[in-house]
mmCIF file of C-alpha atoms in Angstrom:
data_model
loop_
_atom_site.group_PDB
_atom_site.id
_atom_site.type_symbol
_atom_site.label_atom_id
_atom_site.label_comp_id
_atom_site.label_asym_id
_atom_site.label_seq_id
_atom_site.Cartn_x
_atom_site.Cartn_y
_atom_site.Cartn_z
ATOM 1 C CA MET A 1 31.505 10.609 -24.180
ATOM 2 C CA SER A 2 29.065 9.385 -22.149
ATOM 3 C CA VAL A 3 30.248 10.605 -18.273
ATOM 4 C CA PHE A 4 28.387 7.301 -16.853
ATOM 5 C CA THR A 5 31.429 4.443 -16.302
ATOM 6 C CA ASP A 6 31.914 1.031 -17.845
ATOM 7 C CA GLU A 7 30.950 -0.022 -14.141
ATOM 8 C CA THR A 8 27.708 1.880 -13.670
ATOM 9 C CA ARG A 9 26.562 0.642 -17.486
ATOM 10 C CA GLU A 10 27.257 -3.546 -16.187
ATOM 11 C CA ARG A 11 25.802 -2.655 -13.004
ATOM 12 C CA ALA A 12 22.891 -1.197 -15.513
ATOM 13 C CA ARG A 13 23.073 -4.285 -17.727
ATOM 14 C CA GLU A 14 22.736 -6.266 -13.942
ATOM 15 C CA ILE A 15 19.775 -3.947 -12.832
ATOM 16 C CA ILE A 16 17.965 -5.028 -16.486
ATOM 17 C CA ALA A 17 18.487 -8.722 -15.923
ATOM 18 C CA ARG A 18 16.993 -8.853 -12.445
ATOM 19 C CA TYR A 19 13.406 -9.102 -14.239
ATOM 20 C CA PRO A 20 11.552 -10.670 -17.218
ATOM 21 C CA ALA A 21 12.832 -9.877 -20.361
ATOM 22 C CA ASP A 22 9.496 -8.858 -21.521
ATOM 23 C CA ARG A 23 9.441 -6.596 -18.087
ATOM 24 C CA SER A 24 12.677 -4.736 -18.793
ATOM 25 C CA ARG A 25 10.492 -1.553 -18.095
ATOM 26 C CA SER A 26 10.773 -2.605 -13.790
ATOM 27 C CA ALA A 27 14.177 -2.215 -14.252
ATOM 28 C CA LEU A 28 13.285 1.836 -14.286
ATOM 29 C CA LEU A 29 13.638 3.002 -10.904
ATOM 30 C CA PRO A 30 16.499 1.128 -9.323
ATOM 31 C CA LEU A 31 18.200 2.318 -12.691
ATOM 32 C CA LEU A 32 17.257 5.747 -11.625
ATOM 33 C CA HIS A 33 19.037 5.884 -7.949
ATOM 34 C CA LEU A 34 22.121 3.823 -10.365
ATOM 35 C CA VAL A 35 22.910 7.029 -12.007
ATOM 36 C CA GLN A 36 21.934 9.200 -9.648
ATOM 37 C CA SER A 37 24.844 6.876 -6.901
ATOM 38 C CA GLU A 38 27.487 8.434 -10.158
ATOM 39 C CA GLU A 39 26.894 11.969 -10.978
ATOM 40 C CA GLY A 40 24.476 12.825 -7.174
ATOM 41 C CA TYR A 41 21.031 13.822 -9.069
ATOM 42 C CA VAL A 42 19.445 12.575 -12.284
ATOM 43 C CA SER A 43 20.588 14.507 -14.825
ATOM 44 C CA PRO A 44 19.622 14.662 -19.101
ATOM 45 C CA ALA A 45 22.421 12.733 -19.656
ATOM 46 C CA GLY A 46 21.014 10.434 -16.386
ATOM 47 C CA VAL A 47 16.823 10.794 -18.386
ATOM 48 C CA ALA A 48 18.802 9.193 -21.782
ATOM 49 C CA PHE A 49 21.163 6.847 -20.465
ATOM 50 C CA CYS A 50 17.849 5.480 -18.981
ATOM 51 C CA ALA A 51 16.157 6.179 -22.189
ATOM 52 C CA GLU A 52 18.906 4.253 -24.035
ATOM 53 C CA VAL A 53 19.807 0.599 -22.056
ATOM 54 C CA LEU A 54 16.004 0.371 -21.777
ATOM 55 C CA GLY A 55 14.633 0.969 -25.118
ATOM 56 C CA LEU A 56 12.620 4.138 -24.217
ATOM 57 C CA ASN A 57 12.079 7.705 -24.953
ATOM 58 C CA LYS A 58 13.639 10.185 -22.450
ATOM 59 C CA ALA A 59 9.721 11.227 -21.719
ATOM 60 C CA GLN A 60 9.022 8.652 -20.386
ATOM 61 C CA VAL A 61 11.375 7.946 -17.877
ATOM 62 C CA GLY A 62 11.161 11.714 -17.083
ATOM 63 C CA ALA A 63 7.725 11.335 -16.502
ATOM 64 C CA VAL A 64 8.872 8.550 -13.098
ATOM 65 C CA ALA A 65 11.854 10.727 -11.751
ATOM 66 C CA THR A 66 9.664 14.395 -11.717
ATOM 67 C CA PHE A 67 6.792 11.748 -10.461
ATOM 68 C CA TYR A 68 9.202 10.973 -6.603
ATOM 69 C CA THR A 69 10.424 13.291 -4.636
ATOM 70 C CA MET A 70 13.614 11.031 -4.366
ATOM 71 C CA TYR A 71 14.960 11.476 -7.437
ATOM 72 C CA LYS A 72 17.516 14.550 -7.009
ATOM 73 C CA ARG A 73 16.585 16.929 -10.614
ATOM 74 C CA ARG A 74 19.598 19.191 -10.035
ATOM 75 C CA PRO A 75 22.998 18.983 -8.239
ATOM 76 C CA THR A 76 22.441 18.014 -4.195
ATOM 77 C CA GLY A 77 25.719 17.576 -2.106
ATOM 78 C CA ASP A 78 27.316 15.287 0.441
ATOM 79 C CA TYR A 79 23.933 14.235 2.949
ATOM 80 C CA LEU A 80 20.963 15.477 2.560
ATOM 81 C CA VAL A 81 19.254 16.903 5.864
ATOM 82 C CA SER A 82 15.962 15.914 5.831
ATOM 83 C CA VAL A 83 13.372 17.635 9.443
ATOM 84 C CA CYS A 84 9.783 17.479 9.559
ATOM 85 C CA THR A 85 7.121 19.624 9.884
ATOM 86 C CA ASN A 86 3.784 17.674 9.169
ATOM 87 C CA THR A 87 1.702 17.836 12.353
ATOM 88 C CA MET A 88 3.431 16.211 15.590
ATOM 89 C CA CYS A 89 6.407 17.317 14.701
ATOM 90 C CA ASN A 90 5.806 21.147 13.997
ATOM 91 C CA VAL A 91 3.881 20.668 17.388
ATOM 92 C CA LEU A 92 6.555 19.222 19.197
ATOM 93 C CA GLY A 93 9.375 21.753 17.098
ATOM 94 C CA GLY A 94 10.145 20.662 14.272
ATOM 95 C CA GLN A 95 10.283 24.189 12.087
ATOM 96 C CA GLU A 96 11.614 25.491 14.856
ATOM 97 C CA VAL A 97 14.373 22.990 14.221
ATOM 98 C CA TYR A 98 14.046 23.651 10.213
ATOM 99 C CA ASP A 99 14.063 27.412 10.968
ATOM 100 C CA THR A 100 16.965 27.272 13.354
ATOM 101 C CA LEU A 101 19.405 24.377 10.471
ATOM 102 C CA ALA A 102 17.859 27.204 7.697
ATOM 103 C CA GLU A 103 19.219 30.219 9.206
ATOM 104 C CA HIS A 104 22.229 28.522 10.901
ATOM 105 C CA LEU A 105 22.988 27.023 7.081
ATOM 106 C CA GLY A 106 22.214 29.901 4.590
ATOM 107 C CA VAL A 107 19.278 28.387 2.003
ATOM 108 C CA GLY A 108 16.013 27.031 1.802
ATOM 109 C CA HIS A 109 14.463 24.622 1.013
ATOM 110 C CA ASP A 110 16.622 22.107 -1.926
ATOM 111 C CA GLU A 111 19.080 24.460 -1.678
ATOM 112 C CA THR A 112 22.410 23.363 -1.305
ATOM 113 C CA THR A 113 24.846 24.847 1.038
ATOM 114 C CA ALA A 114 27.706 26.588 -1.003
ATOM 115 C CA ASP A 115 30.571 23.678 0.169
ATOM 116 C CA GLY A 116 28.705 21.276 -1.772
ATOM 117 C CA LYS A 117 27.966 19.964 1.560
ATOM 118 C CA ILE A 118 24.383 20.152 3.214
ATOM 119 C CA THR A 119 21.726 20.407 0.592
ATOM 120 C CA LEU A 120 18.620 21.189 3.548
ATOM 121 C CA GLU A 121 14.423 20.443 2.691
ATOM 122 C CA HIS A 122 11.645 20.475 4.859
ATOM 123 C CA ALA A 123 9.562 16.818 4.791
ATOM 124 C CA GLU A 124 5.860 16.617 5.302
ATOM 125 C CA CYS A 125 6.208 13.386 7.372
ATOM 126 C CA LEU A 126 9.134 10.932 7.696
ATOM 127 C CA ALA A 127 6.978 8.229 8.955
ATOM 128 C CA ALA A 128 8.198 8.079 12.719
ATOM 129 C CA CYS A 129 5.836 10.512 14.810
ATOM 130 C CA ASP A 130 6.679 8.239 17.692
ATOM 131 C CA TYR A 131 9.589 9.609 18.136
ATOM 132 C CA GLY A 132 9.397 13.312 16.986
ATOM 133 C CA PRO A 133 10.868 16.087 16.245
ATOM 134 C CA VAL A 134 13.089 14.061 13.743
ATOM 135 C CA MET A 135 15.028 14.736 10.911
ATOM 136 C CA THR A 136 17.451 12.733 8.536
ATOM 137 C CA VAL A 137 20.034 12.681 6.998
ATOM 138 C CA ASN A 138 20.420 10.809 3.977
ATOM 139 C CA TYR A 139 17.271 8.596 4.913
ATOM 140 C CA ASP A 140 18.504 8.174 7.869
ATOM 141 C CA PHE A 141 17.147 8.778 11.499
ATOM 142 C CA PHE A 142 18.329 10.859 14.284
ATOM 143 C CA ASP A 143 14.801 11.279 17.116
ATOM 144 C CA GLY A 144 14.421 14.169 19.539
ATOM 145 C CA VAL A 145 15.733 16.718 17.712
ATOM 146 C CA ASP A 146 15.915 20.450 19.278
ATOM 147 C CA PRO A 147 17.400 23.418 17.676
ATOM 148 C CA GLN A 148 20.752 22.971 19.553
ATOM 149 C CA THR A 149 20.925 19.352 18.205
ATOM 150 C CA ALA A 150 20.981 19.345 14.499
ATOM 151 C CA ARG A 151 22.735 22.520 14.576
ATOM 152 C CA GLY A 152 25.471 19.963 16.468
ATOM 153 C CA VAL A 153 24.933 17.862 13.449
ATOM 154 C CA VAL A 154 25.226 19.851 10.826
ATOM 155 C CA ASP A 155 28.716 21.160 11.730
ATOM 156 C CA GLU A 156 29.821 18.213 12.757
ATOM 157 C CA LEU A 157 28.794 16.786 8.850
ATOM 158 C CA ARG A 158 30.160 19.670 6.984
ATOM 159 C CA ALA A 159 33.425 18.939 9.233
ATOM 160 C CA GLY A 160 34.017 15.816 7.760
ATOM 161 C CA GLY A 161 32.907 13.264 10.096
ATOM 162 C CA ARG A 162 29.948 11.121 10.245
ATOM 163 C CA PRO A 163 27.423 11.446 13.532
ATOM 164 C CA MET A 164 25.545 8.828 14.863
ATOM 165 C CA PRO A 165 21.927 8.718 13.620
ATOM 166 C CA THR A 166 19.264 7.309 16.618
ATOM 167 C CA ARG A 167 18.488 4.596 14.711
ATOM 168 C CA GLY A 168 20.635 2.360 11.502
ATOM 169 C CA ALA A 169 23.361 2.072 10.330
ATOM 170 C CA ARG A 170 26.463 5.000 10.052
ATOM 171 C CA LEU A 171 26.273 7.417 7.749
ATOM 172 C CA CYS A 172 26.967 7.590 4.120
ATOM 173 C CA THR A 173 26.773 10.112 1.603
ATOM 174 C CA LEU A 174 23.954 10.518 -0.595
ATOM 175 C CA LYS A 175 26.001 9.059 -3.611
ATOM 176 C CA GLU A 176 26.130 6.204 -1.912
ATOM 177 C CA MET A 177 23.061 5.554 -0.659
ATOM 178 C CA ALA A 178 21.482 6.099 -4.329
ATOM 179 C CA VAL A 179 23.546 2.413 -5.011
ATOM 180 C CA GLN A 180 22.557 0.306 -2.317
ATOM 181 C CA LEU A 181 18.304 1.608 -3.593
ATOM 182 C CA ALA A 182 19.580 0.760 -6.693
ATOM 183 C CA GLY A 183 19.673 -2.977 -5.228
ATOM 184 C CA PHE A 184 23.185 -3.344 -4.267
ATOM 185 C CA ALA A 185 25.065 -3.965 -1.267
ATOM 186 C CA ASP A 186 27.090 -1.094 1.591
ATOM 187 C CA GLU A 187 30.842 -2.889 0.434
ATOM 188 C CA ARG A 188 32.003 -0.247 3.266
ATOM 189 C CA GLU A 189 34.382 -2.307 6.385
ATOM 190 C CA GLY A 190 31.542 -1.443 9.460
ATOM 191 C CA ALA A 191 29.366 -0.275 7.228
ATOM 192 C CA VAL A 192 25.495 -1.866 8.575
ATOM 193 C CA ALA A 193 28.032 -2.424 12.621
ATOM 194 C CA ASP A 194 26.244 0.410 14.216
ATOM 195 C CA GLY A 195 22.648 1.034 15.747
ATOM 196 C CA GLY A 196 20.214 -0.267 17.285
ATOM 197 C CA PRO A 197 16.796 -0.210 17.334
ATOM 198 C CA GLY A 198 14.331 2.952 19.440
ATOM 199 C CA GLU A 199 13.434 2.769 22.598
ATOM 200 C CA PRO A 200 9.482 3.397 20.794
ATOM 201 C CA THR A 201 9.780 0.409 18.938
ATOM 202 C CA LEU A 202 10.579 -2.236 22.109
ATOM 203 C CA ARG A 203 8.648 -0.588 24.538
ATOM 204 C CA GLY A 204 5.347 -3.192 22.262
ATOM 205 C CA LEU A 205 8.437 -5.837 21.932
ATOM 206 C CA ARG A 206 8.840 -6.060 25.443
ATOM 207 C CA LEU A 207 4.217 -6.283 26.509
ATOM 208 C CA ALA A 208 4.409 -9.235 24.207
ATOM 209 C CA GLN A 209 7.221 -10.386 26.248
ATOM 210 C CA GLU A 210 5.283 -9.694 29.227
ATOM 211 C CA HIS A 211 2.138 -10.725 28.887
ATOM 212 C CA GLY A 212 3.522 -13.975 26.666
ATOM 213 C CA ILE A 213 2.426 -13.048 23.118
ATOM 214 C CA SER A 214 3.402 -14.628 20.346
ATOM 215 C CA VAL A 215 2.652 -15.804 16.867
ATOM 216 C CA PRO A 216 2.221 -19.759 16.892
ATOM 217 C CA GLY A 217 4.882 -21.452 16.744
ATOM 218 C CA PHE A 218 7.137 -18.675 15.419
ATOM 219 C CA ASP A 219 11.041 -19.686 16.009
ATOM 220 C CA PRO A 220 12.986 -16.516 15.028
ATOM 221 C CA ASN A 221 16.386 -18.595 14.480
ATOM 222 C CA THR A 222 14.613 -20.276 11.259
ATOM 223 C CA PRO A 223 15.721 -18.837 8.267
ATOM 224 C CA ILE A 224 13.150 -17.522 5.693
ATOM 225 C CA ARG A 225 12.959 -21.082 2.524
ATOM 226 C CA SER A 226 13.441 -20.434 -0.833
ATOM 227 C CA LYS A 227 9.867 -21.750 -3.083
ATOM 228 C CA ALA A 228 11.044 -24.327 -3.543
ATOM 229 C CA GLU A 229 11.944 -25.391 -0.336
ATOM 230 C CA ALA A 230 8.160 -23.954 1.229
ATOM 231 C CA ASP A 231 5.945 -25.744 -1.733
ATOM 232 C CA LYS A 232 8.460 -29.310 0.015
ATOM 233 C CA ALA A 233 7.125 -28.803 3.426
ATOM 234 C CA ALA A 234 3.356 -28.259 1.898
ATOM 235 C CA ALA A 235 3.527 -30.998 0.413
ATOM 236 C CA GLU A 236 4.259 -33.168 2.722
ATOM 237 C CA ALA A 237 2.580 -31.967 5.737
ATOM 238 C CA LYS A 238 -0.658 -32.467 3.253
ATOM 239 C CA ALA A 239 0.578 -35.756 2.094
ATOM 240 C CA ARG A 240 1.061 -36.505 6.232
ATOM 241 C CA SER A 241 -2.745 -35.469 6.825
ATOM 242 C CA GLU A 242 -4.274 -37.304 3.953
ATOM 243 C CA ALA A 243 -2.107 -40.410 5.626
ATOM 244 C CA ALA A 244 -3.107 -40.240 9.217
ATOM 245 C CA LYS A 245 -6.834 -39.104 7.282
ATOM 246 C CA PRO A 246 -9.317 -42.947 9.066
ATOM 247 C CA ALA A 247 -9.986 -45.637 5.378
ATOM 248 C CA PRO A 248 -13.656 -44.781 4.748
ATOM 249 C CA GLU A 249 -15.691 -47.595 6.237
ATOM 250 C CA PRO A 250 -16.190 -50.429 3.628
ATOM 251 C CA ALA A 251 -20.533 -50.363 2.136
ATOM 252 C CA LYS A 252 -23.471 -52.558 3.926
ATOM 253 C CA ALA A 253 -24.551 -55.114 0.963
ATOM 254 C CA ALA A 254 -28.123 -54.429 0.323
ATOM 255 C CA PRO A 255 -30.598 -56.057 2.506
ATOM 256 C CA ALA A 256 -32.126 -59.579 0.546
ATOM 257 C CA PRO A 257 -35.289 -59.008 -0.945
ATOM 258 C CA SER A 258 -38.654 -59.781 1.142
ATOM 259 C CA GLY A 259 -40.953 -63.229 1.045
ATOM 260 C CA ASN A 260 -43.232 -61.148 -1.390
ATOM 261 C CA GLY A 261 -39.881 -61.233 -4.060
ATOM 262 C CA THR A 262 -40.099 -56.369 -2.610
ATOM 263 C CA ARG A 263 -37.241 -54.342 -1.204
ATOM 264 C CA PRO A 264 -37.407 -52.192 1.125
ATOM 265 C CA ALA A 265 -37.240 -49.380 1.495
ATOM 266 C CA LYS A 266 -34.361 -47.867 2.678
ATOM 267 C CA GLY A 267 -33.527 -46.046 5.224
ATOM 268 C CA ASN A 268 -35.801 -46.686 9.392
ATOM 269 C CA ALA A 269 -38.536 -47.626 7.773
ATOM 270 C CA GLY A 270 -41.772 -47.164 9.856
ATOM 271 C CA THR A 271 -39.312 -44.783 12.574
ATOM 272 C CA GLY A 272 -40.394 -41.558 11.186
ATOM 273 C CA GLU A 273 -37.154 -40.905 9.162
ATOM 274 C CA PRO A 274 -37.285 -39.958 5.654
ATOM 275 C CA ALA A 275 -35.425 -42.026 2.873
ATOM 276 C CA PRO A 276 -31.656 -40.026 2.415
ATOM 277 C CA ALA A 277 -31.612 -37.190 -0.288
ATOM 278 C CA ALA A 278 -30.203 -38.858 -3.054
ATOM 279 C CA GLU A 279 -33.612 -41.095 -3.362
ATOM 280 C CA ALA A 280 -36.213 -39.594 -3.136
ATOM 281 C CA ALA A 281 -34.495 -37.001 -5.730
ATOM 282 C CA GLY A 282 -33.714 -40.000 -7.959
ATOM 283 C CA SER A 283 -29.980 -38.476 -8.374
ATOM 284 C CA THR A 284 -27.078 -39.778 -8.320
ATOM 285 C CA THR A 285 -24.774 -36.755 -7.281
ATOM 286 C CA ARG A 286 -23.465 -36.425 -3.886
ATOM 287 C CA ASP A 287 -25.527 -34.533 -1.590
ATOM 288 C CA VAL A 288 -24.455 -30.506 -1.337
ATOM 289 C CA LYS A 289 -24.981 -27.571 0.226
ATOM 290 C CA ALA A 290 -27.524 -25.132 -2.040
ATOM 291 C CA PRO A 291 -25.984 -22.658 -2.607
ATOM 292 C CA ASP A 292 -28.629 -20.018 -1.420
ATOM 293 C CA ALA A 293 -26.390 -18.732 1.484
ATOM 294 C CA LYS A 294 -23.901 -17.589 -0.833
ATOM 295 C CA SER A 295 -23.283 -14.168 -2.285
ATOM 296 C CA PRO A 296 -25.396 -13.940 -5.920
ATOM 297 C CA GLU A 297 -22.117 -12.250 -6.401
ATOM 298 C CA VAL A 298 -20.589 -15.880 -6.417
ATOM 299 C CA ARG A 299 -23.491 -17.915 -7.477
ATOM 300 C CA THR A 300 -23.275 -16.207 -10.463
ATOM 301 C CA ALA A 301 -19.892 -16.820 -11.256
ATOM 302 C CA GLU A 302 -19.936 -19.876 -10.403
ATOM 303 C CA THR A 303 -23.271 -20.378 -12.708
ATOM 304 C CA ARG A 304 -20.316 -18.669 -15.993
ATOM 305 C CA GLN A 305 -16.968 -20.668 -15.143
ATOM 306 C CA PRO A 306 -18.400 -23.893 -12.659
ATOM 307 C CA ASP A 307 -15.121 -25.805 -10.856
ATOM 308 C CA ALA A 308 -15.477 -29.809 -8.692
ATOM 309 C CA ALA A 309 -16.913 -27.355 -5.921
ATOM 310 C CA THR A 310 -20.005 -26.135 -7.839
ATOM 311 C CA ALA A 311 -23.135 -27.567 -7.045
ATOM 312 C CA VAL A 312 -24.843 -30.168 -10.454
ATOM 313 C CA PRO A 313 -28.651 -28.180 -11.130
ATOM 314 C CA ASP A 314 -29.698 -31.820 -10.385
ATOM 315 C CA ALA A 315 -28.918 -31.517 -6.576
ATOM 316 C CA PRO A 316 -31.127 -31.346 -4.299
ATOM 317 C CA GLY A 317 -32.287 -28.427 -2.927
ATOM 318 C CA THR A 318 -30.368 -26.579 -5.592
ATOM 319 C CA LYS A 319 -32.131 -23.007 -7.461
ATOM 320 C CA VAL A 320 -29.196 -23.077 -10.705
ATOM 321 C CA PRO A 321 -29.042 -18.847 -11.198
ATOM 322 C CA VAL A 322 -28.799 -17.963 -14.821
ATOM 323 C CA ASP A 323 -28.429 -15.006 -16.384
ATOM 324 C CA GLY A 324 -31.672 -13.287 -18.162
ATOM 325 C CA ALA A 325 -32.003 -11.198 -20.429
ATOM 326 C CA PRO A 326 -31.730 -7.701 -19.830
ATOM 327 C CA PRO A 327 -34.085 -5.297 -19.005
ATOM 328 C CA ALA A 328 -35.727 -3.196 -21.790
ATOM 329 C CA PRO A 329 -34.992 -0.114 -21.834
ATOM 330 C CA ARG A 330 -38.599 1.267 -21.190
ATOM 331 C CA ASP A 331 -38.743 -0.407 -18.446
ATOM 332 C CA ALA A 332 -35.558 0.722 -16.900
ATOM 333 C CA GLN A 333 -36.762 3.635 -17.584
ATOM 334 C CA GLU A 334 -40.006 3.744 -16.062
ATOM 335 C CA ALA A 335 -37.959 1.861 -13.043
ATOM 336 C CA GLU A 336 -36.365 5.490 -12.719
ATOM 337 C CA ALA A 337 -38.939 7.998 -13.886
ATOM 338 C CA ALA A 338 -41.490 5.616 -10.762
ATOM 339 C CA GLY A 339 -38.667 6.011 -8.387
ATOM 340 C CA ALA A 340 -38.020 10.189 -9.040
ATOM 341 C CA ALA A 341 -41.709 10.806 -8.266
ATOM 342 C CA ALA A 342 -41.880 8.794 -5.307
ATOM 343 C CA ASN A 343 -38.718 11.087 -4.053
ATOM 344 C CA ALA A 344 -39.763 14.773 -5.379
ATOM 345 C CA PRO A 345 -36.763 16.637 -4.405
ATOM 346 C CA ALA A 346 -36.876 19.614 -2.008
ATOM 347 C CA GLY A 347 -37.867 23.271 -3.208
ATOM 348 C CA ASP A 348 -36.360 26.064 -3.789
ATOM 349 C CA GLY A 349 -32.862 25.140 -1.649
ATOM 350 C CA LYS A 350 -35.253 23.828 1.294
ATOM 351 C CA PRO A 351 -33.929 20.400 3.162
ATOM 352 C CA ALA A 352 -36.898 17.774 2.275
ATOM 353 C CA GLY A 353 -39.813 16.676 4.407
ATOM 354 C CA ASP A 354 -40.035 21.336 5.243
ATOM 355 C CA ALA A 355 -43.635 22.399 4.963
ATOM 356 C CA ALA A 356 -44.311 25.063 3.318
ATOM 357 C CA GLY A 357 -47.228 26.638 6.013
ATOM 358 C CA ALA A 358 -44.372 28.313 8.494
ATOM 359 C CA GLN A 359 -42.895 30.312 5.894
ATOM 360 C CA GLN A 360 -45.449 31.033 4.325
ATOM 361 C CA ARG A 361 -46.755 32.176 7.848
ATOM 362 C CA ASN A 362 -43.562 33.938 8.942
ATOM 363 C CA LEU A 363 -44.056 35.869 5.231
ATOM 364 C CA LYS A 364 -47.306 37.628 6.297
ATOM 365 C CA GLU A 365 -46.509 38.374 9.770
ATOM 366 C CA ALA A 366 -42.842 40.271 7.942
ATOM 367 C CA GLU A 367 -45.285 41.803 5.958
ATOM 368 C CA ALA A 368 -48.121 42.934 8.520
ATOM 369 C CA GLY A 369 -44.560 43.734 10.885
ATOM 370 C CA ALA A 370 -43.115 45.412 8.733
ATOM 371 C CA GLY A 371 -44.190 49.086 7.526
ATOM 372 C CA GLY A 372 -42.504 51.585 4.072
ATOM 373 C CA ALA A 373 -40.222 50.606 1.584
ATOM 374 C CA GLY A 374 -39.948 47.563 4.395
ATOM 375 C CA SER A 375 -43.473 47.064 2.739
ATOM 376 C CA ALA A 376 -43.153 46.991 -0.331
ATOM 377 C CA VAL A 377 -40.485 44.552 -0.423
ATOM 378 C CA ALA A 378 -42.029 42.635 0.544
ATOM 379 C CA SER A 379 -45.290 42.741 -1.284
ATOM 380 C CA GLU A 380 -42.711 42.213 -3.770
ATOM 381 C CA THR A 381 -41.015 39.210 -3.139
ATOM 382 C CA GLY A 382 -44.600 37.701 -2.708
ATOM 383 C CA VAL A 383 -45.607 38.705 -6.333
ATOM 384 C CA GLN A 384 -42.517 36.600 -6.985
ATOM 385 C CA LYS A 385 -44.013 33.907 -4.905
#
């Protein structure tokens, strides 16, 4: 008989329905949180359940479940207490906090108290260096803790209380947190009624207010628009922009032919101004900037897959790059050999550019200043050299 309730199976179907039919395996991460919300960890039965509903094998599911530390592979307490012992928090006393809790609870890393209330773990980083030393309870922050305050938090948890985090909403159990991580709302009464931001976070906002720094046109009361609304607004803005453009000037009439039947050249003849480039090149295309200023990668991409903005070959001054034949293997080998010959590596472990004269002089001085066995060793070194 399955260990998972009908409600869990219904929620699993709801999670899978969030993704395209041919991308259903993308639902694996929230599904693992879902099974953890029922058992308190990802058990072998949970792995089999995820594999069953997604049409995967258990090895594929297990590979994901063992990669992420948020998926627990053995029973975990109601409250996961994580203490940061990384550099910043460690300097501020994080290791002392962890050691105090380990001794007080009688457990080590990733171990659970006998009453099943607390699982202790040390964390490499909890991404809150400006609040250190920090610890989290089911991923909610307790900032600036010391050994005494940390003991008070775990004692209140074991007594059935739920202390208020420094930042965030009210504490919940690990199973309740897993439901939220699976993508479902916390339905507890007043679940998000408490908590607030921290002082280091607010400091940046206050500085922005003091110096008048803000995003142009930003209205915090404006709700986030859907994609359809955003596309509609963009289309309307484009239409207004097109309507605001000045109407094109009418084309000027061609000058009448001169008395001898010839048409004068366009441009200001006799004033030193050249004729338009299109007339000079005999091209009917619009004058566009030559692509030589672009990077080789962009020019090559435009040549292989041109679009409306790509310069055409007969545009004035245009040099269209053409993929040439690749160099012959022999040419490449000769070029490589020439480059290697021009950059000879240093020998005998000496840096490139060192002269051998100074080393030989030092060796002779050592031979002259040493006697007995030292001379024999120096002589032998010289023979080897």
